[in-house]
XYZ file of C-alpha atoms in Angstrom:
521
model
C -1.879 9.591 -28.439
C -5.279 9.282 -26.855
C -6.823 5.947 -26.000
C -9.202 6.079 -28.641
C -6.575 7.001 -31.237
C -4.556 3.971 -30.062
C -7.719 1.915 -30.439
C -8.211 3.201 -33.968
C -4.434 2.420 -34.596
C -5.207 -1.360 -33.748
C -8.004 -1.649 -36.109
C -5.985 0.160 -38.966
C -3.045 -2.310 -38.196
C -5.509 -5.214 -38.579
C -6.805 -3.837 -41.777
C -3.513 -3.153 -43.154
C -2.470 -6.649 -42.835
C -5.214 -7.518 -45.096
C -4.502 -4.721 -47.713
C -1.611 -4.824 -50.096
C -0.210 -1.435 -49.347
C 3.401 -2.687 -47.985
C 4.483 -4.194 -44.608
C 2.996 -3.170 -41.325
C 4.690 -2.525 -38.068
C 3.732 -4.872 -35.379
C 1.779 -3.110 -32.740
C 3.885 -2.317 -29.553
C 2.257 -3.112 -26.279
C 4.390 -2.010 -23.219
C 4.630 -3.632 -19.974
C 3.969 -6.992 -18.385
C 2.010 -9.771 -19.651
C -0.594 -8.813 -17.051
C -0.878 -5.502 -18.744
C -1.086 -7.000 -22.217
C -4.071 -8.985 -21.193
C -6.850 -6.330 -21.783
C -9.239 -6.277 -18.812
C -12.201 -5.548 -20.924
C -11.721 -8.981 -22.626
C -11.804 -10.651 -19.323
C -15.158 -11.731 -17.621
C -16.437 -9.385 -14.877
C -19.254 -9.853 -12.251
C -20.921 -6.908 -13.912
C -20.855 -7.613 -17.813
C -24.479 -7.619 -18.151
C -24.801 -4.264 -16.228
C -22.239 -2.745 -18.579
C -23.943 -3.929 -21.656
C -27.527 -2.843 -20.584
C -26.411 0.483 -19.314
C -24.327 1.217 -22.432
C -27.147 0.342 -24.724
C -29.663 2.497 -22.801
C -27.510 5.623 -22.657
C -25.503 5.034 -25.983
C -22.178 4.761 -24.283
C -20.031 1.944 -25.475
C -20.176 -0.823 -23.058
C -16.501 -1.366 -23.360
C -15.792 2.046 -22.211
C -17.762 1.553 -19.109
C -15.999 -1.632 -18.364
C -12.550 -0.054 -18.813
C -13.526 3.087 -16.809
C -14.893 0.685 -14.077
C -11.598 -1.334 -14.070
C -9.405 1.765 -13.729
C -11.416 3.255 -10.995
C -12.122 0.140 -8.755
C -10.765 -2.878 -10.434
C -14.528 -3.761 -10.590
C -15.179 -3.820 -6.776
C -18.335 -2.280 -5.429
C -16.542 0.203 -2.889
C -17.994 2.107 -0.355
C -15.686 5.104 -0.072
C -14.509 7.153 2.816
C -12.928 10.501 2.923
C -9.103 10.346 2.755
C -8.467 14.123 1.708
C -10.427 16.997 3.155
C -12.682 18.655 0.318
C -12.980 15.460 -1.790
C -16.046 13.669 -1.572
C -15.822 9.861 -1.075
C -16.389 7.599 -4.062
C -18.910 4.896 -4.336
C -19.566 1.705 -6.349
C -17.978 0.069 -9.449
C -17.601 3.242 -11.225
C -16.189 5.378 -8.134
C -18.992 8.090 -8.460
C -18.518 10.855 -5.909
C -20.245 14.140 -4.836
C -21.843 16.336 -7.531
C -21.181 13.766 -10.261
C -23.063 11.048 -8.511
C -25.940 13.204 -7.679
C -26.236 14.147 -11.430
C -25.777 10.757 -12.696
C -28.292 9.222 -10.561
C -30.868 12.001 -11.293
C -30.282 11.585 -15.104
C -30.526 7.771 -14.538
C -33.665 8.090 -12.599
C -32.240 6.479 -9.376
C -31.869 7.686 -6.014
C -28.302 8.765 -4.811
C -28.512 6.131 -2.159
C -29.306 3.524 -4.879
C -26.407 4.719 -6.885
C -24.210 4.287 -3.957
C -25.120 0.812 -2.929
C -26.613 -0.929 -6.048
C -24.198 -1.967 -8.766
C -26.826 -1.758 -11.477
C -27.932 1.768 -10.504
C -24.292 2.702 -10.059
C -23.295 1.582 -13.375
C -26.544 3.229 -15.011
C -25.531 6.671 -13.122
C -22.089 6.479 -14.628
C -23.420 5.850 -18.158
C -26.051 8.569 -17.775
C -23.243 10.960 -16.867
C -21.080 10.010 -19.510
C -24.227 10.528 -21.869
C -24.477 13.851 -20.649
C -20.874 14.922 -21.167
C -21.017 13.541 -24.772
C -24.122 15.483 -25.452
C -22.520 18.727 -24.142
C -19.463 18.210 -26.116
C -21.398 17.555 -29.030
C -19.188 14.620 -30.067
C -19.664 12.193 -32.867
C -20.122 8.991 -30.903
C -19.137 6.843 -33.692
C -15.787 8.284 -33.708
C -13.580 6.559 -31.179
C -11.126 9.614 -30.623
C -13.787 12.004 -29.732
C -14.623 10.189 -26.491
C -11.058 11.306 -25.142
C -12.562 14.673 -23.818
C -15.487 12.919 -22.041
C -13.242 10.502 -20.354
C -11.026 13.222 -19.166
C -13.997 14.969 -17.655
C -15.083 12.098 -16.015
C -11.744 11.671 -14.347
C -12.378 14.900 -12.476
C -8.677 15.520 -12.807
C -7.522 19.137 -13.246
C -4.018 18.812 -14.412
C -3.205 18.163 -18.155
C -0.622 15.463 -17.459
C -2.955 13.815 -14.942
C -5.801 13.564 -17.418
C -3.425 12.169 -20.053
C -2.310 9.604 -17.653
C -5.838 8.609 -16.831
C -6.610 8.287 -20.523
C -3.536 6.051 -20.905
C -4.820 3.844 -18.171
C -8.472 3.528 -19.682
C -6.486 2.917 -23.037
C -4.494 -0.230 -21.320
C -7.884 -1.453 -19.775
C -9.320 -1.466 -23.435
C -6.211 -2.993 -24.779
C -6.843 -1.248 -28.068
C -10.466 -2.349 -28.427
C -12.688 0.129 -30.147
C -16.001 0.929 -28.188
C -18.050 -1.154 -30.504
C -21.105 0.929 -30.109
C -21.377 2.312 -33.515
C -19.959 -0.631 -35.801
C -19.120 1.355 -38.989
C -16.448 -0.354 -40.953
C -12.868 0.946 -40.579
C -11.631 3.094 -43.401
C -9.266 1.452 -45.722
C -5.871 2.712 -44.949
C -3.443 4.264 -47.420
C -0.458 3.517 -45.285
C 0.219 1.929 -41.864
C 0.380 4.290 -38.953
C 3.297 4.237 -36.670
C 3.216 2.532 -33.320
C 1.912 4.736 -30.417
C 4.375 6.263 -28.243
C 5.135 4.659 -25.122
C 3.834 6.230 -21.717
C 6.240 8.549 -19.771
C 9.301 6.697 -18.528
C 9.697 5.834 -14.794
C 12.637 6.440 -12.651
C 14.323 9.344 -11.205
C 12.643 10.174 -7.853
C 15.079 11.723 -5.431
C 14.801 9.199 -2.674
C 13.512 6.109 -4.313
C 15.081 6.092 -7.909
C 12.739 3.376 -9.447
C 9.824 5.944 -8.705
C 8.555 8.744 -10.821
C 9.098 12.251 -9.389
C 6.103 14.497 -9.414
C 6.752 17.285 -7.006
C 4.054 18.658 -4.829
C 3.968 21.992 -3.586
C 2.229 20.968 -0.430
C 4.864 20.583 2.094
C 7.126 22.302 4.633
C 10.147 21.802 6.627
C 10.137 19.378 9.416
C 10.848 20.670 13.100
C 14.626 20.983 13.678
C 14.375 19.502 17.199
C 14.085 15.740 18.056
C 10.341 15.911 17.234
C 11.312 16.415 13.425
C 13.328 13.031 13.311
C 11.660 10.582 11.000
C 10.424 7.908 13.303
C 7.173 6.170 11.818
C 5.844 4.925 8.461
C 2.248 5.555 7.823
C 0.233 3.313 5.244
C -2.610 4.948 3.482
C -5.323 4.139 0.844
C -6.031 6.927 -1.689
C -9.856 6.164 -1.784
C -9.337 6.745 -5.429
C -7.590 5.450 -8.553
C -3.575 5.853 -8.785
C -3.872 8.868 -11.340
C -6.523 10.602 -9.573
C -4.782 10.309 -6.299
C -1.201 11.723 -7.345
C -3.247 14.413 -9.545
C -4.937 15.728 -6.441
C -1.930 15.692 -4.132
C 0.132 17.714 -6.422
C -2.666 20.224 -6.868
C -2.072 23.211 -4.588
C -5.802 23.338 -3.866
C -5.882 20.090 -2.335
C -3.627 21.451 0.627
C -2.554 17.787 1.118
C 0.377 15.613 -0.067
C 2.293 12.463 0.797
C 5.867 11.223 0.183
C 4.654 8.269 -2.042
C 1.695 6.619 -4.024
C 1.806 3.092 -5.283
C -0.289 2.231 -8.300
C -2.927 -0.590 -8.072
C -0.820 -3.174 -9.588
C 2.566 -1.685 -8.448
C 4.008 -1.099 -11.908
C 4.484 2.566 -10.893
C 5.311 4.426 -7.798
C 5.387 8.378 -7.610
C 7.203 10.435 -5.069
C 5.579 13.891 -4.414
C 7.608 15.118 -1.479
C 11.357 14.563 -0.353
C 11.489 12.317 2.667
C 13.485 14.886 4.549
C 10.489 17.356 4.238
C 7.030 17.288 5.974
C 4.247 16.104 3.711
C 0.707 16.755 4.702
C -0.709 13.528 4.935
C -2.184 12.970 8.544
C -4.506 15.493 10.232
C -3.938 14.355 13.876
C -1.498 14.889 16.886
C 0.214 11.929 18.310
C -1.433 9.924 21.053
C 0.671 7.096 22.288
C -2.435 5.251 23.523
C -3.316 4.503 19.979
C 0.224 2.942 19.254
C 0.686 0.490 22.258
C 1.974 3.382 24.224
C 5.034 3.699 22.260
C 7.134 6.911 22.518
C 4.652 8.912 24.627
C 6.996 11.869 24.841
C 5.598 12.728 21.296
C 2.197 13.128 22.627
C 0.440 16.165 21.296
C 3.041 16.559 18.448
C 1.723 16.885 14.971
C 2.218 13.409 13.315
C 3.299 14.800 10.079
C 6.462 16.073 11.764
C 8.139 12.703 12.248
C 6.482 10.520 9.895
C 6.835 9.323 6.235
C 3.560 8.385 4.307
C 2.641 5.951 1.627
C -0.564 6.055 -0.181
C -1.981 3.259 -2.108
C -4.434 3.264 -4.928
C -7.513 1.671 -3.905
C -10.145 1.795 -1.133
C -10.136 0.837 2.717
C -13.410 -0.971 1.936
C -12.053 -3.243 -0.848
C -11.810 -7.048 -0.226
C -8.165 -7.552 -0.780
C -5.123 -5.890 -2.220
C -3.235 -7.017 -5.358
C -0.137 -9.250 -4.558
C 1.892 -7.000 -6.942
C 0.996 -3.868 -5.341
C 1.788 -5.151 -1.701
C 5.277 -6.348 -3.053
C 5.995 -2.822 -4.611
C 4.993 -1.352 -1.523
C 7.028 -3.654 0.706
C 10.025 -2.945 -1.563
C 9.449 0.865 -0.991
C 8.941 0.500 2.834
C 12.188 -1.552 3.151
C 13.943 1.208 1.293
C 12.483 4.014 3.524
C 12.842 2.292 6.788
C 16.523 1.227 5.947
C 17.497 4.857 4.758
C 15.561 6.604 7.766
C 16.499 4.263 10.450
C 12.863 3.368 11.080
C 12.520 0.034 13.061
C 10.327 -2.354 11.161
C 7.871 -3.407 13.801
C 4.232 -3.052 14.793
C 4.930 0.679 16.563
C 6.718 2.072 13.651
C 4.834 0.664 10.485
C 1.176 1.653 11.150
C -1.995 2.622 9.516
C -3.540 6.130 8.993
C -6.660 4.972 10.671
C -4.783 3.702 13.803
C -3.470 7.232 14.524
C -6.401 9.042 13.451
C -9.410 6.717 14.436
C -11.878 9.395 14.795
C -12.316 10.144 11.003
C -9.979 7.604 9.066
C -10.076 3.737 8.743
C -7.439 3.388 6.070
C -5.779 1.125 4.836
C -8.915 -0.813 6.021
C -9.656 -4.231 7.731
C -8.386 -6.298 4.826
C -4.826 -4.953 4.794
C -2.658 -7.862 5.298
C -0.538 -6.461 8.118
C 1.060 -9.627 9.394
C 2.212 -10.758 5.934
C 3.125 -7.229 4.932
C 5.401 -6.310 7.792
C 7.224 -9.730 7.552
C 7.662 -9.155 3.819
C 9.337 -5.722 4.529
C 11.594 -7.316 7.064
C 12.386 -9.970 4.773
C 13.301 -7.690 1.951
C 15.684 -5.823 4.431
C 17.153 -9.284 5.341
C 15.618 -9.668 8.795
C 13.455 -12.655 10.178
C 11.694 -11.613 13.527
C 10.346 -14.345 16.060
C 7.820 -12.960 18.426
C 6.624 -14.693 21.507
C 3.000 -14.677 20.184
C 2.358 -16.884 17.166
C 0.011 -14.454 15.350
C 2.915 -12.128 14.832
C 5.166 -14.881 13.257
C 5.681 -16.165 9.677
C 5.152 -19.902 10.523
C 7.335 -20.795 7.524
C 10.351 -19.001 9.038
C 9.683 -18.340 12.762
C 8.083 -20.263 15.704
C 8.049 -19.570 19.401
C 7.501 -22.056 22.238
C 6.865 -20.237 25.557
C 5.611 -22.362 28.662
C 2.067 -21.878 30.002
C 3.828 -20.962 33.422
C 5.110 -17.746 31.916
C 2.786 -14.704 32.211
C 1.582 -12.878 29.065
C 1.528 -9.114 29.529
C 1.494 -5.880 27.923
C 1.796 -3.430 30.986
C 5.242 -2.141 30.262
C 5.375 -0.244 26.941
C 7.592 -0.659 23.873
C 7.049 -4.341 23.391
C 7.234 -5.988 19.966
C 4.127 -7.549 18.493
C 1.088 -7.806 20.842
C 2.902 -8.108 24.202
C 5.496 -10.172 25.979
C 5.909 -13.003 28.468
C 7.778 -12.993 31.728
C 8.595 -15.480 34.428
C 10.317 -15.345 37.809
C 14.005 -16.516 38.141
C 14.591 -19.710 40.196
C 17.798 -21.487 40.890
C 16.336 -24.846 39.800
C 13.989 -23.684 37.013
C 14.340 -25.763 33.768
C 11.543 -24.274 31.518
C 12.683 -21.959 28.651
C 11.271 -19.785 26.252
C 12.434 -20.678 22.667
C 12.605 -18.596 19.683
C 13.217 -20.731 16.577
C 14.182 -19.564 13.116
C 14.622 -21.530 9.823
C 17.433 -21.164 7.395
C 17.152 -22.763 3.961
C 20.936 -22.837 3.645
C 23.836 -22.614 6.158
C 24.728 -18.942 6.663
C 26.291 -16.492 9.105
C 23.615 -14.357 10.864
C 23.575 -11.667 13.446
C 21.002 -12.277 16.459
C 19.416 -9.559 18.477
C 17.156 -9.791 21.378
C 14.365 -7.506 22.711
C 12.779 -7.152 26.028
C 10.895 -4.559 28.211
C 13.125 -3.111 31.028
C 12.317 -2.470 34.585
C 13.823 -2.505 37.903
C 12.538 -6.034 38.797
C 14.200 -7.593 35.711
C 17.205 -9.725 35.849
C 20.553 -8.203 35.312
C 21.949 -11.544 34.197
C 19.219 -13.069 31.922
C 20.935 -15.767 29.900
C 20.136 -16.430 26.106
C 21.480 -19.674 24.614
C 22.216 -19.749 21.066
C 21.470 -23.335 19.762
C 22.101 -24.664 16.276
C 19.758 -26.975 14.369
C 22.206 -29.704 15.116
C 21.624 -29.221 18.837
C 25.002 -27.572 19.327
C 25.137 -24.805 21.911
C 26.969 -22.085 20.041
C 27.018 -19.435 22.795
C 25.598 -18.303 26.251
C 24.889 -14.526 26.255
C 24.145 -12.746 29.368
C 22.262 -9.272 29.067
C 21.061 -6.859 31.636
C 17.330 -6.651 31.367
C 16.913 -3.879 33.768
C 17.928 -1.329 31.075
C 17.754 -1.057 27.093
C 14.030 -2.222 26.660
C 12.015 -1.481 23.781
C 14.790 -1.891 21.364
C 16.999 -4.521 19.631
C 20.240 -5.606 21.492
C 22.872 -7.498 19.813
C 23.846 -10.911 21.086
C 26.346 -11.576 18.624
C 26.882 -13.247 15.028
C 27.335 -16.884 14.437
C 27.552 -19.305 11.445
C 24.152 -21.542 11.577
C 23.570 -24.593 9.740
C 20.625 -25.052 7.595
C 17.123 -25.985 9.429
C 15.651 -24.823 12.435
C 17.998 -23.019 15.041
C 16.843 -21.577 18.253
C 17.709 -18.822 20.723
C 16.570 -19.855 24.157
C 15.842 -17.538 27.086
C 16.619 -19.367 30.447
C 14.719 -18.496 33.783
C 17.248 -20.339 35.924
C 18.936 -17.563 38.130
C 18.833 -16.200 41.717
C 15.366 -15.921 42.906
C 13.945 -12.482 43.205
C 13.959 -10.980 39.759
C 12.139 -11.818 36.358
C 13.052 -12.507 32.894
C 11.154 -11.080 29.838
C 10.643 -12.934 26.559
C 9.666 -10.521 23.892
C 11.250 -11.064 20.587
C 14.431 -12.196 18.739
C 15.468 -10.866 15.367
C 17.940 -12.666 12.803
C 19.578 -10.473 10.208
C 22.196 -10.861 7.487
């Protein structure tokens, strides 16, 4: 059922309740409470612009508002290229390319104004919809006839994508009629059945909660070590959710990704098997862009060893919905757990980090610290870094004396670097990594360091409970095994702030490295 037929259904149900024609079914509204609250009935920063542009170009203001919500969540975005051959989108209405040029000309504004000024952008979109309505010769007083205009505005070629876009506009409208032509609804002779629900989710091969929408744009990974899945790349689509997956399953795009997460996280599409090579990053690997991690992969095409997650939205947007971030973190936990990808700053990275010459996504407002912490937490981990900015202060804290030197000269460290100090027989200062448990629990503890010939072969970690009891003293050889987690052991910890302490007391002539400690279920 189209958006406008569903809107007509709501009107008919209301009329039927007043007419003595028998019992009416209650309208069915699928989804969460947030979905049930129609965006068009909420205030937006651009309500007056929607109203004036709608009146000027004879386009329902509620339709403009609904499309703006679906496209950008009413943000004045300044788009960037994410997929080659697809022009960037601009403004509240996400106008792009030839559509922006045509709408601007018809509205009598410059293309630059349509990109930068909200009113000009909304007027250009209304003018474009007006042109489409004229060319389709629709009866603008009939709600259902706008469905083809909406589909054309989406610029989606696939019929299933156009239908999905229409459903998103429908949800934004919440069943409200466009209210341009206020003709009374015809008296019903019977109540209409409730509209069919949108296609069900579930069934993706690697992530069962996701929707499987197979893309033809992929190939096999290399059979050697360069084809081992090693890194998770975070993207933004530079478009709405439906437009994103529709483009990436189109053979003409010559692009794909493994997953796409919707704006509110209520749906995730899988397009390519994780074991296959999706086409989501057009860059060869350069370890200097990734804290000199895995320099042996330099020159290898990054698609060979990565999994990609696209997120509906824009690198320029001010923030990302909490529900989208939660859905993405849940997915990222699943991918990293299944593929053995470490959950750290060298293995969960942004597209723009590895392709900085032409990409910036997911943008400056992607909450990296909170996001990686959430991925770790969902996978049962708490990581304590030597540097406070990389810690979740509610769960992790580090105290490293000022005498310990901060450095990042040896690669494969966790977070932003590490601290080191020379061993001394009488040294009493320590690097303490503290973690908080809400309830008593048994936890495995791992440590991480950067290795080198000058490291201590007998570095000592003391495991201390929140009650002050020393549970164990574990010695490790820091001359080897750097850049990865090494198990210290498993202990039963009480609730509260427990600690793992790296000592510097020892025979002079070597150094100990305090990088990070991980606590896991």
